[in-house]
């Protein structure tokens, strides 16, 4: 069994509504040694793809993306949540529907930090309905940069995001794939 799957079984908690709580090691308290191991797995998967930038989304992708940035040796950019208007055209902006919070918000990236020459790896903690990852793809496409693929920690494969984005041609490397979560608090992984 993979390291992240073992950790989910040990410390993850299944919550009602298809939510997996991983606050103790992934997105509140962060186990940075685990993050280093995950980042190395993404590095192995995308070796030879000439990644020169990592893009994630505020807030819970940032820790993982920073460790990945160390391993890939490249800058890390995070799409910022924003309420301000883009009056001077200096930003790329997209809308994201939050799975966990049930709301819609705008995220922005400065045009200075996503360039047409960039080869971008997208990083996030979860892939559920795919809205966060789709938003990141949209920002990279607005910049005319290349999307190399996505490194995801936990994909909930019983939700439609992964299948839809792979169909669109996005390469996704998920390090744990949860295929079912049950009311008794147990879960199953994909093979
Ligand atoms: P999506 O946009 O793919 O529906 O959801 C991705 C975002 O929602 C992730 O960035 C993550 O922060 C959050 N998320 C989705 N599902 C879960 C979950 O089961 N547990 C936690 N902790 N966050 C989740």
Coordinates of N, CA, C and O and ligand atoms in Angstrom, one line a residue:
X1 N 0.8 -1.2 0.0 CA 0.0 0.0 0.0 C 0.9 1.3 0.0 O 1.9 1.3 0.6
X2 N 0.4 2.3 -0.7 CA 1.2 3.5 -0.8 C 1.2 4.3 0.5 O 0.2 4.2 1.3
X3 N 2.2 5.1 0.7 CA 2.5 5.8 2.0 C 1.3 6.7 2.3 O 0.8 6.7 3.5
X4 N 0.8 7.4 1.4 CA -0.3 8.4 1.7 C -1.6 7.6 2.0 O -2.4 8.0 2.9
X5 N -1.8 6.5 1.4 CA -3.0 5.7 1.7 C -2.9 5.1 3.1 O -3.9 5.2 3.9
X6 N -1.7 4.7 3.5 CA -1.5 4.2 4.9 C -1.8 5.3 5.9 O -2.5 5.1 6.9
X7 N -1.4 6.5 5.6 CA -1.5 7.6 6.5 C -3.0 8.0 6.6 O -3.5 8.4 7.7
X8 N -3.7 7.9 5.5 CA -5.2 8.2 5.5 C -5.9 7.2 6.4 O -6.8 7.6 7.2
X9 N -5.5 5.9 6.2 CA -6.2 4.9 7.1 C -5.9 5.1 8.5 O -6.7 4.9 9.4
X10 N -4.7 5.6 8.8 CA -4.3 5.8 10.2 C -4.9 7.0 10.8 O -5.4 7.0 11.9
X11 N -4.8 8.2 10.1 CA -5.2 9.5 10.7 C -6.3 10.2 10.0 O -6.7 11.3 10.5
X12 N -6.8 9.7 8.9 CA -7.9 10.4 8.2 C -9.3 10.1 8.9 O -9.4 9.0 9.6
X13 N -10.2 11.0 8.7 CA -11.6 10.7 9.3 C -12.6 10.9 8.2 O -12.6 12.0 7.5
X14 N -13.5 10.0 8.0 CA -14.6 10.1 7.1 C -15.7 10.9 7.7 O -16.2 10.6 8.8
X15 N -16.1 12.0 7.0 CA -17.2 12.8 7.5 C -18.4 12.8 6.6 O -18.3 12.5 5.4
X16 N -19.6 13.1 7.1 CA -20.8 13.0 6.3 C -20.6 13.9 5.1 O -19.9 14.9 5.2
X17 N -21.3 13.6 4.0 CA -21.3 14.5 2.8 C -20.1 14.2 1.9 O -19.7 15.1 1.1
X18 N -19.4 13.1 2.1 CA -18.3 12.8 1.2 C -17.0 13.6 1.5 O -16.2 13.8 0.6
X19 N -16.9 14.0 2.7 CA -15.7 14.8 3.1 C -14.7 13.9 3.9 O -15.1 13.2 4.8
X20 N -13.4 13.9 3.4 CA -12.4 13.2 4.2 C -11.6 14.2 4.9 O -11.1 15.2 4.3
X21 N -11.5 14.1 6.3 CA -10.8 15.0 7.1 C -9.3 14.6 7.2 O -9.1 13.4 7.7
X22 N -8.4 15.4 6.8 CA -7.0 15.0 6.9 C -6.2 16.2 7.6 O -5.1 16.4 7.3
X23 N -6.9 16.9 8.5 CA -6.3 18.1 9.1 C -5.1 17.8 9.9 O -4.3 18.7 10.1
X24 N -4.9 16.6 10.4 CA -3.7 16.3 11.2 C -2.4 16.2 10.5 O -1.4 16.2 11.1
X25 N -2.5 16.0 9.2 CA -1.2 15.8 8.5 C -1.2 16.5 7.1 O -0.1 16.7 6.5
X26 N -2.3 16.9 6.6 CA -2.3 17.4 5.2 C -2.7 18.9 5.1 O -2.0 19.7 4.4
X27 N -3.8 19.3 5.7 CA -4.2 20.7 5.4 C -4.6 21.6 6.6 O -5.3 22.6 6.4
X28 N -4.0 21.2 7.7 CA -4.1 22.2 8.8 C -2.7 22.0 9.5 O -1.8 22.8 9.3
X29 N -2.6 21.0 10.4 CA -1.2 20.6 10.7 C -0.6 19.9 9.5 O -1.3 19.1 8.9
X30 N 0.6 20.2 9.2 CA 1.2 19.6 7.9 C 2.5 18.8 8.3 O 3.4 19.3 8.9
X31 N 2.4 17.6 7.8 CA 3.6 16.7 8.0 C 4.5 16.9 6.8 O 4.4 16.3 5.7
X32 N 5.5 17.7 7.0 CA 6.4 18.1 5.9 C 7.3 17.0 5.4 O 7.7 17.0 4.2
X33 N 7.6 16.0 6.3 CA 8.3 14.9 5.8 C 7.5 14.1 4.8 O 8.0 13.6 3.8
X34 N 6.2 13.9 5.1 CA 5.3 13.3 4.2 C 5.2 14.1 2.9 O 5.3 13.5 1.8
X35 N 5.1 15.4 3.0 CA 5.0 16.2 1.8 C 6.2 16.0 0.9 O 6.1 16.0 -0.3
X36 N 7.4 15.9 1.6 CA 8.6 15.7 0.8 C 8.5 14.4 0.0 O 8.9 14.3 -1.2
X37 N 8.0 13.3 0.6 CA 7.8 12.1 0.0 C 6.8 12.2 -1.2 O 7.1 11.7 -2.3
X38 N 5.7 12.9 -1.0 CA 4.7 13.1 -2.1 C 5.4 13.9 -3.2 O 5.2 13.5 -4.4
X39 N 6.1 14.9 -2.9 CA 6.7 15.8 -3.9 C 7.7 15.0 -4.8 O 7.8 15.1 -6.0
X40 N 8.4 14.0 -4.1 CA 9.4 13.2 -4.9 C 8.6 12.3 -5.8 O 9.1 12.0 -6.9
X41 N 7.5 11.8 -5.4 CA 6.7 10.9 -6.3 C 6.2 11.7 -7.5 O 6.2 11.2 -8.6
X42 N 5.8 13.0 -7.3 CA 5.4 13.8 -8.5 C 6.6 14.1 -9.3 O 6.5 14.1 -10.6
X43 N 7.8 14.3 -8.7 CA 9.0 14.6 -9.5 C 9.3 13.4 -10.3 O 9.7 13.5 -11.5
X44 N 9.2 12.2 -9.8 CA 9.5 10.9 -10.6 C 8.5 10.9 -11.7 O 8.9 10.5 -12.9
X45 N 7.2 11.2 -11.4 CA 6.2 11.0 -12.5 C 6.4 12.0 -13.6 O 6.1 11.7 -14.8
X46 N 6.9 13.2 -13.3 CA 7.0 14.3 -14.3 C 8.4 14.6 -14.7 O 8.7 15.6 -15.2
X47 N 9.3 13.6 -14.4 CA 10.7 13.8 -14.8 C 10.8 13.9 -16.3 O 10.1 13.2 -17.0
X48 N 11.6 14.8 -16.8 CA 11.7 14.9 -18.2 C 10.7 15.8 -18.9 O 10.7 16.0 -20.1
X49 N 9.8 16.3 -18.1 CA 8.7 17.2 -18.6 C 9.1 18.7 -18.5 O 8.3 19.6 -18.9
X50 N 10.3 19.0 -18.1 CA 10.8 20.4 -18.0 C 9.8 21.3 -17.3 O 9.6 22.4 -17.8
X51 N 9.3 20.9 -16.2 CA 8.5 21.8 -15.4 C 9.3 23.0 -14.9 O 10.4 22.8 -14.3
X52 N 8.8 24.2 -15.1 CA 9.6 25.4 -14.6 C 8.8 26.3 -13.7 O 9.2 27.3 -13.3
X53 N 7.5 25.8 -13.5 CA 6.7 26.6 -12.5 C 5.6 25.7 -11.9 O 5.1 24.8 -12.6
X54 N 5.3 25.9 -10.7 CA 4.2 25.2 -10.0 C 3.1 26.2 -9.6 O 3.4 27.3 -9.2
X55 N 1.9 25.8 -9.9 CA 0.8 26.6 -9.6 C -0.2 25.9 -8.8 O -0.6 24.7 -9.0
X56 N -0.6 26.5 -7.7 CA -1.6 25.9 -6.8 C -2.7 27.0 -6.4 O -2.7 28.1 -7.0
X57 N -3.6 26.6 -5.5 CA -4.7 27.5 -5.2 C -4.7 27.7 -3.7 O -4.5 26.8 -2.9
X58 N -5.0 28.9 -3.3 CA -5.1 29.3 -1.9 C -6.3 28.5 -1.3 O -7.3 28.4 -1.9
X59 N -6.2 27.9 -0.1 CA -5.1 28.0 0.8 C -4.4 26.6 0.9 O -3.2 26.6 1.1
X60 N -5.2 25.5 0.9 CA -4.6 24.3 1.4 C -3.6 23.6 0.4 O -2.9 22.7 0.8
X61 N -3.5 24.1 -0.9 CA -2.5 23.6 -1.7 C -1.1 24.1 -1.5 O -0.1 23.6 -2.0
X62 N -1.0 25.3 -0.8 CA 0.2 26.0 -0.8 C 1.4 25.3 -0.1 O 2.5 25.2 -0.6
X63 N 1.1 24.6 1.0 CA 2.2 23.9 1.7 C 2.8 22.8 0.8 O 4.0 22.7 0.6
X64 N 1.9 22.0 0.2 CA 2.4 20.9 -0.7 C 3.1 21.5 -1.9 O 4.2 21.0 -2.3
X65 N 2.6 22.6 -2.4 CA 3.2 23.2 -3.6 C 4.6 23.7 -3.3 O 5.6 23.6 -4.1
X66 N 4.8 24.3 -2.1 CA 6.1 24.8 -1.7 C 7.2 23.7 -1.6 O 8.3 23.8 -2.1
X67 N 6.8 22.6 -1.0 CA 7.7 21.4 -0.9 C 8.0 20.9 -2.3 O 9.2 20.6 -2.7
X68 N 7.0 20.8 -3.1 CA 7.2 20.4 -4.5 C 8.1 21.4 -5.3 O 9.0 20.9 -6.0
X69 N 8.0 22.7 -5.0 CA 8.9 23.6 -5.6 C 10.4 23.4 -5.2 O 11.3 23.6 -6.0
X70 N 10.6 23.0 -4.0 CA 12.0 22.7 -3.5 C 12.5 21.5 -4.3 O 13.6 21.5 -4.8
X71 N 11.7 20.4 -4.5 CA 12.1 19.2 -5.2 C 12.3 19.5 -6.7 O 13.3 19.0 -7.3
X72 N 11.4 20.3 -7.3 CA 11.5 20.6 -8.7 C 12.5 21.7 -9.0 O 12.9 21.9 -10.1
X73 N 12.8 22.5 -8.0 CA 13.8 23.6 -8.1 C 13.2 24.7 -9.0 O 13.9 25.2 -9.8
X74 N 11.9 25.0 -8.7 CA 11.3 26.1 -9.5 C 10.4 26.9 -8.6 O 10.0 26.5 -7.5
X75 N 10.0 28.1 -9.1 CA 9.1 29.0 -8.3 C 7.7 28.4 -8.2 O 7.3 27.6 -9.0
X76 N 7.1 28.8 -7.1 CA 5.7 28.4 -6.8 C 4.8 29.6 -6.8 O 5.1 30.6 -6.1
X77 N 3.7 29.5 -7.5 CA 2.7 30.6 -7.6 C 1.4 30.0 -7.0 O 1.0 28.9 -7.3
X78 N 0.7 30.8 -6.2 CA -0.6 30.4 -5.8 C -1.7 31.4 -6.3 O -1.5 32.6 -6.3
X79 N -2.8 30.8 -6.8 CA -3.9 31.6 -7.3 C -4.6 32.1 -6.0 O -4.9 31.4 -5.1
X80 N -4.7 33.5 -5.9 CA -5.2 34.1 -4.7 C -6.7 34.4 -4.8 O -7.2 34.8 -5.8
X81 N -7.4 34.2 -3.7 CA -8.8 34.6 -3.6 C -8.9 36.1 -3.7 O -8.1 36.7 -3.0
X82 N -9.8 36.6 -4.4 CA -9.8 38.1 -4.6 C -11.2 38.6 -4.7 O -12.1 38.0 -5.4
X83 N -11.5 39.8 -4.2 CA -12.8 40.4 -4.3 C -12.6 41.7 -5.2 O -13.6 42.3 -5.5
X84 N -11.4 42.1 -5.4 CA -11.2 43.4 -6.1 C -11.4 43.2 -7.6 O -11.3 42.1 -8.2
X85 N -11.7 44.3 -8.3 CA -11.9 44.3 -9.7 C -10.6 44.4 -10.5 O -9.7 45.1 -10.0
X86 N -10.6 43.8 -11.7 CA -9.3 43.8 -12.5 C -9.4 45.0 -13.4 O -9.7 44.9 -14.6
X87 N -9.1 46.2 -12.8 CA -9.3 47.4 -13.7 C -8.2 47.7 -14.7 O -8.4 48.2 -15.7
X88 N -7.0 47.3 -14.3 CA -5.9 47.6 -15.2 C -5.4 46.5 -16.1 O -4.4 46.6 -16.8
X89 N -6.2 45.4 -16.0 CA -5.8 44.2 -16.9 C -4.5 43.5 -16.5 O -4.0 42.8 -17.4
X90 N -4.0 43.7 -15.3 CA -2.7 43.1 -15.0 C -2.8 41.7 -14.4 O -1.9 41.2 -14.0
X91 N -4.1 41.2 -14.4 CA -4.3 39.9 -13.7 C -5.0 38.9 -14.7 O -5.8 39.3 -15.5
X92 N -4.8 37.7 -14.4 CA -5.7 36.6 -14.9 C -6.6 36.3 -13.8 O -6.2 36.2 -12.7
X93 N -7.9 36.1 -14.2 CA -8.9 35.8 -13.2 C -9.8 34.7 -13.6 O -10.1 34.6 -14.8
X94 N -10.3 33.9 -12.7 CA -11.2 32.8 -13.0 C -12.1 32.6 -11.8 O -11.8 33.0 -10.7
X95 N -13.3 31.9 -12.0 CA -14.2 31.6 -10.9 C -14.1 30.2 -10.5 O -14.0 29.3 -11.4
X96 N -14.2 29.9 -9.3 CA -14.1 28.6 -8.8 C -15.3 28.3 -7.8 O -15.6 29.2 -6.9
X97 N -15.9 27.2 -8.0 CA -17.0 26.8 -7.0 C -16.4 25.8 -6.0 O -15.8 24.8 -6.3
X98 N -16.5 26.2 -4.7 CA -15.8 25.4 -3.7 C -16.7 24.2 -3.3 O -17.9 24.4 -3.0
X99 N -16.1 23.1 -3.4 CA -16.8 21.8 -3.0 C -17.0 21.8 -1.5 O -18.1 21.6 -1.0
X100 N -16.0 22.2 -0.7 CA -16.1 22.1 0.8 C -17.0 23.2 1.4 O -17.7 23.0 2.4
X101 N -16.9 24.4 0.8 CA -17.7 25.5 1.4 C -19.0 25.8 0.7 O -19.8 26.6 1.2
X102 N -19.2 25.2 -0.5 CA -20.5 25.4 -1.2 C -20.7 26.9 -1.7 O -21.8 27.3 -1.8
X103 N -19.6 27.6 -1.9 CA -19.7 29.0 -2.5 C -18.9 29.1 -3.7 O -18.1 28.2 -4.1
X104 N -19.0 30.3 -4.4 CA -18.3 30.6 -5.6 C -17.4 31.8 -5.3 O -17.8 32.7 -4.7
X105 N -16.1 31.7 -5.7 CA -15.2 32.8 -5.5 C -14.3 33.0 -6.7 O -14.1 32.1 -7.5
X106 N -13.7 34.2 -6.8 CA -12.8 34.5 -7.8 C -11.3 34.2 -7.3 O -11.0 34.5 -6.2
X107 N -10.5 33.7 -8.2 CA -9.1 33.7 -7.9 C -8.3 34.4 -9.0 O -8.7 34.4 -10.2
X108 N -7.2 35.0 -8.6 CA -6.4 35.8 -9.6 C -4.9 35.4 -9.5 O -4.4 34.9 -8.5
X109 N -4.2 35.6 -10.6 CA -2.8 35.5 -10.7 C -2.3 36.7 -11.5 O -2.9 37.0 -12.5
X110 N -1.2 37.3 -11.0 CA -0.6 38.4 -11.8 C -0.1 37.9 -13.1 O 0.5 36.9 -13.1
X111 N -0.2 38.7 -14.1 CA 0.3 38.4 -15.4 C 1.9 38.3 -15.4 O 2.5 37.6 -16.2
X112 N 2.5 38.9 -14.3 CA 3.9 38.8 -14.2 C 4.4 37.4 -13.9 O 5.6 37.1 -14.1
X113 N 3.5 36.6 -13.3 CA 4.0 35.3 -12.7 C 3.5 34.1 -13.5 O 3.8 33.0 -13.1
X114 N 2.8 34.3 -14.6 CA 2.5 33.2 -15.5 C 2.8 33.7 -16.9 O 2.1 34.6 -17.4
X115 N 3.8 33.1 -17.5 CA 4.3 33.5 -18.8 C 4.0 32.5 -19.9 O 3.9 31.3 -19.6
X116 N 3.9 32.9 -21.1 CA 3.6 32.0 -22.2 C 4.7 30.9 -22.4 O 4.4 29.8 -22.9
X117 N 5.9 31.2 -21.9 CA 7.0 30.2 -22.0 C 6.9 29.2 -20.8 O 7.7 28.2 -20.8
X118 N 6.1 29.4 -19.9 CA 6.1 28.5 -18.7 C 5.5 27.1 -19.0 O 4.6 27.0 -19.8
X119 N 6.1 26.1 -18.3 CA 5.6 24.8 -18.4 C 5.2 24.5 -16.9 O 6.0 24.3 -16.1
X120 N 3.9 24.4 -16.8 CA 3.3 24.5 -15.4 C 2.8 23.2 -14.9 O 2.1 22.5 -15.6
X121 N 3.2 22.8 -13.7 CA 2.6 21.7 -13.0 C 1.7 22.2 -12.0 O 2.0 23.1 -11.1
X122 N 0.4 21.7 -12.0 CA -0.6 22.1 -11.1 C -0.6 21.2 -9.9 O -0.4 20.0 -10.0
X123 N -0.6 21.8 -8.7 CA -0.6 20.9 -7.4 C -1.8 21.3 -6.6 O -2.1 22.5 -6.4
X124 N -2.5 20.3 -6.0 CA -3.5 20.6 -5.0 C -3.6 19.4 -4.1 O -3.2 18.3 -4.4
X125 N -4.3 19.7 -2.9 CA -4.4 18.6 -1.9 C -5.5 17.6 -2.3 O -5.3 16.4 -2.1
X126 N -6.6 18.1 -2.8 CA -7.8 17.2 -3.2 C -8.2 17.4 -4.6 O -8.2 18.6 -5.1
X127 N -8.7 16.4 -5.2 CA -9.5 16.5 -6.4 C -10.8 15.8 -6.2 O -10.9 14.6 -5.9
X128 N -11.9 16.6 -6.3 CA -13.3 16.1 -6.0 C -14.1 16.3 -7.2 O -14.1 15.5 -8.2
X129 N -14.8 17.5 -7.3 CA -15.6 17.7 -8.5 C -14.8 18.4 -9.6 O -15.3 18.5 -10.7
X130 N -13.6 18.8 -9.3 CA -12.7 19.3 -10.3 C -12.7 20.8 -10.5 O -11.9 21.3 -11.4
X131 N -13.5 21.5 -9.8 CA -13.6 23.0 -10.0 C -12.3 23.7 -9.8 O -11.9 24.6 -10.5
X132 N -11.6 23.3 -8.7 CA -10.4 24.0 -8.4 C -9.3 23.8 -9.5 O -8.7 24.8 -10.0
X133 N -9.2 22.6 -9.9 CA -8.2 22.2 -10.9 C -8.6 22.9 -12.3 O -7.7 23.4 -13.0
X134 N -9.9 22.9 -12.6 CA -10.3 23.5 -13.8 C -10.0 25.0 -13.8 O -9.6 25.6 -14.8
X135 N -10.2 25.6 -12.6 CA -9.9 27.1 -12.5 C -8.4 27.3 -12.8 O -8.0 28.2 -13.5
X136 N -7.5 26.4 -12.2 CA -6.1 26.6 -12.4 C -5.8 26.4 -13.9 O -4.9 27.1 -14.5
X137 N -6.4 25.4 -14.6 CA -6.2 25.2 -16.0 C -6.5 26.4 -16.8 O -5.8 26.9 -17.7
X138 N -7.7 27.0 -16.4 CA -8.1 28.2 -17.1 C -7.1 29.4 -17.0 O -6.8 30.1 -18.0
X139 N -6.5 29.6 -15.8 CA -5.5 30.6 -15.6 C -4.3 30.4 -16.5 O -3.8 31.3 -17.1
X140 N -3.8 29.1 -16.6 CA -2.7 28.8 -17.4 C -3.0 29.0 -18.8 O -2.2 29.6 -19.6
X141 N -4.2 28.6 -19.2 CA -4.6 28.8 -20.7 C -4.7 30.3 -21.0 O -4.3 30.7 -22.1
X142 N -5.2 31.1 -20.1 CA -5.3 32.6 -20.3 C -3.9 33.1 -20.6 O -3.7 34.0 -21.4
X143 N -2.9 32.6 -19.9 CA -1.5 33.1 -20.0 C -0.8 32.5 -21.2 O 0.3 33.0 -21.6
X144 N -1.5 31.6 -21.9 CA -0.8 31.0 -23.1 C 0.4 30.1 -22.7 O 1.2 29.7 -23.5
X145 N 0.4 29.7 -21.4 CA 1.5 28.8 -20.9 C 1.1 27.3 -21.2 O -0.1 27.0 -21.6
X146 N 2.0 26.4 -20.9 CA 1.7 25.0 -21.2 C 1.4 24.3 -19.9 O 2.1 24.4 -18.9
X147 N 0.3 23.5 -19.9 CA 0.0 22.7 -18.7 C 0.7 21.3 -18.9 O 0.3 20.6 -19.8
X148 N 1.6 21.1 -18.0 CA 2.3 19.8 -18.1 C 1.4 18.7 -17.5 O 1.4 17.5 -18.0
X149 N 0.7 19.0 -16.4 CA -0.1 18.0 -15.8 C -0.5 18.5 -14.4 O -0.2 19.6 -14.0
X150 N -1.1 17.6 -13.6 CA -1.5 17.9 -12.2 C -1.0 16.9 -11.2 O -1.2 15.7 -11.5
X151 N -0.5 17.3 -10.1 CA -0.1 16.4 -9.0 C -1.1 16.6 -7.9 O -1.2 17.7 -7.4
X152 N -1.8 15.6 -7.6 CA -2.9 15.7 -6.6 C -2.5 14.7 -5.4 O -2.1 13.6 -5.7
X153 N -2.8 15.2 -4.2 CA -2.5 14.2 -3.1 C -3.7 13.2 -3.0 O -3.4 12.0 -3.3
X154 N -4.9 13.7 -2.8 CA -6.0 12.7 -2.6 C -7.1 13.0 -3.7 O -7.6 14.1 -3.7
X155 N -7.3 12.0 -4.5 CA -8.4 12.1 -5.5 C -9.5 11.3 -5.0 O -9.4 10.1 -4.6
X156 N -10.7 11.9 -4.9 CA -11.9 11.1 -4.6 C -12.5 10.7 -5.9 O -13.3 11.4 -6.5
X157 N -12.2 9.4 -6.3 CA -12.6 9.0 -7.7 C -14.1 8.7 -7.8 O -14.5 8.5 -8.9
X158 N -14.8 8.7 -6.7 CA -16.3 8.6 -6.8 C -16.9 9.9 -7.1 O -18.1 10.0 -7.4
X159 N -16.1 11.0 -7.2 CA -16.6 12.3 -7.7 C -16.1 12.5 -9.1 O -15.1 11.9 -9.5
X160 N -16.8 13.4 -9.9 CA -16.6 13.3 -11.3 C -15.3 14.1 -11.9 O -15.0 14.0 -13.0
X161 N -14.7 14.9 -11.0 CA -13.6 15.8 -11.5 C -12.5 15.1 -12.3 O -12.1 15.5 -13.4
X162 N -12.0 14.0 -11.7 CA -10.8 13.3 -12.3 C -11.1 12.8 -13.7 O -10.4 13.0 -14.7
X163 N -12.3 12.1 -13.8 CA -12.6 11.5 -15.1 C -12.9 12.6 -16.1 O -12.4 12.5 -17.3
X164 N -13.5 13.7 -15.7 CA -13.8 14.8 -16.7 C -12.5 15.4 -17.2 O -12.4 15.7 -18.4
X165 N -11.6 15.7 -16.3 CA -10.4 16.4 -16.7 C -9.5 15.5 -17.5 O -8.8 16.0 -18.4
X166 N -9.4 14.2 -17.2 CA -8.6 13.3 -18.0 C -9.2 13.2 -19.4 O -8.4 13.1 -20.3
X167 N -10.5 13.2 -19.5 CA -11.1 13.2 -20.8 C -10.7 14.4 -21.6 O -10.5 14.3 -22.8
X168 N -10.5 15.5 -21.0 CA -10.1 16.7 -21.7 C -8.6 16.7 -22.0 O -8.1 17.6 -22.6
X169 N -7.9 15.6 -21.6 CA -6.5 15.4 -21.9 C -5.5 15.8 -20.8 O -4.3 15.8 -21.1
X170 N -6.0 16.2 -19.7 CA -5.1 16.6 -18.6 C -4.5 15.3 -18.0 O -5.2 14.4 -17.6
X171 N -3.2 15.3 -17.8 CA -2.5 14.2 -17.1 C -2.5 14.5 -15.6 O -2.1 15.5 -15.2
X172 N -3.1 13.6 -14.9 CA -3.3 13.7 -13.4 C -2.6 12.6 -12.7 O -2.9 11.4 -13.0
X173 N -1.7 13.0 -11.8 CA -1.0 11.9 -11.0 C -1.5 12.1 -9.6 O -1.1 13.1 -8.8
X174 N -2.4 11.2 -9.1 CA -3.0 11.3 -7.8 C -2.3 10.2 -6.9 O -2.1 9.1 -7.4
X175 N -1.9 10.6 -5.7 CA -1.1 9.7 -4.9 C -1.9 8.8 -4.0 O -1.4 7.9 -3.4
X176 N -3.2 9.1 -3.8 CA -4.1 8.2 -3.2 C -5.4 8.4 -3.9 O -5.8 9.6 -4.1
X177 N -6.1 7.4 -4.2 CA -7.4 7.5 -4.9 C -8.5 6.8 -4.1 O -8.5 5.5 -4.0
X178 N -9.3 7.6 -3.5 CA -10.4 7.0 -2.6 C -11.6 6.7 -3.5 O -12.1 7.6 -4.2
X179 N -12.0 5.4 -3.6 CA -13.1 5.1 -4.5 C -14.5 5.1 -3.8 O -15.5 5.2 -4.4
X180 N -14.4 4.9 -2.4 CA -15.7 4.9 -1.7 C -15.5 5.3 -0.2 O -14.4 4.9 0.3
X181 N -16.4 6.0 0.3 CA -16.4 6.3 1.8 C -17.8 5.8 2.4 O -18.8 6.1 1.7
X182 N -17.7 5.2 3.5 CA -19.0 4.6 4.1 C -19.4 5.3 5.4 O -18.5 5.9 6.1
X183 N -20.7 5.1 5.7 CA -21.2 5.8 6.9 C -20.6 5.3 8.2 O -20.6 6.0 9.2
X184 N -20.0 4.0 8.2 CA -19.4 3.5 9.4 C -18.0 4.1 9.5 O -17.2 3.6 10.4
X185 N -17.6 5.0 8.7 CA -16.3 5.7 8.8 C -15.1 5.0 8.1 O -14.0 5.4 8.2
X186 N -15.4 3.9 7.4 CA -14.4 3.2 6.6 C -14.4 3.8 5.2 O -15.3 4.5 4.7
X187 N -13.3 3.5 4.5 CA -13.1 3.9 3.1 C -12.4 2.8 2.3 O -11.7 1.9 2.9
X188 N -12.5 2.9 1.0 CA -11.8 2.0 0.1 C -11.0 2.8 -0.9 O -11.4 3.8 -1.4
X189 N -9.8 2.3 -1.3 CA -9.0 2.9 -2.3 C -9.2 2.1 -3.7 O -9.5 1.0 -3.7
X190 N -8.9 2.9 -4.8 CA -8.8 2.2 -6.1 C -7.6 1.3 -6.1 O -6.6 1.5 -5.3
X191 N -7.6 0.3 -6.9 CA -6.5 -0.6 -7.0 C -5.2 0.0 -7.6 O -5.4 0.9 -8.4
Ligands
LIG1 P1 -13.0 20.3 -6.2 O1 -12.9 21.7 -6.8 O2 -12.2 19.3 -7.0 O3 -14.4 19.9 -6.1 O4 -12.4 20.3 -4.8 C1 -11.1 20.6 -4.5 C2 -10.9 21.5 -3.3 O5 -11.9 21.2 -2.3 C3 -9.6 21.1 -2.7 O6 -8.7 22.2 -3.0 C4 -9.9 20.9 -1.2 O7 -9.4 22.1 -0.5 C5 -11.3 20.8 -1.1 N1 -11.8 19.4 -0.8 C6 -12.5 18.7 -1.7 N2 -12.9 17.5 -1.1 C7 -12.4 17.5 0.1 C8 -12.4 16.6 1.2 O8 -13.0 15.5 1.1 N3 -11.7 16.9 2.3 C9 -11.0 18.1 2.4 N4 -10.4 18.4 3.6 N5 -11.0 19.0 1.4 C10 -11.7 18.7 0.3

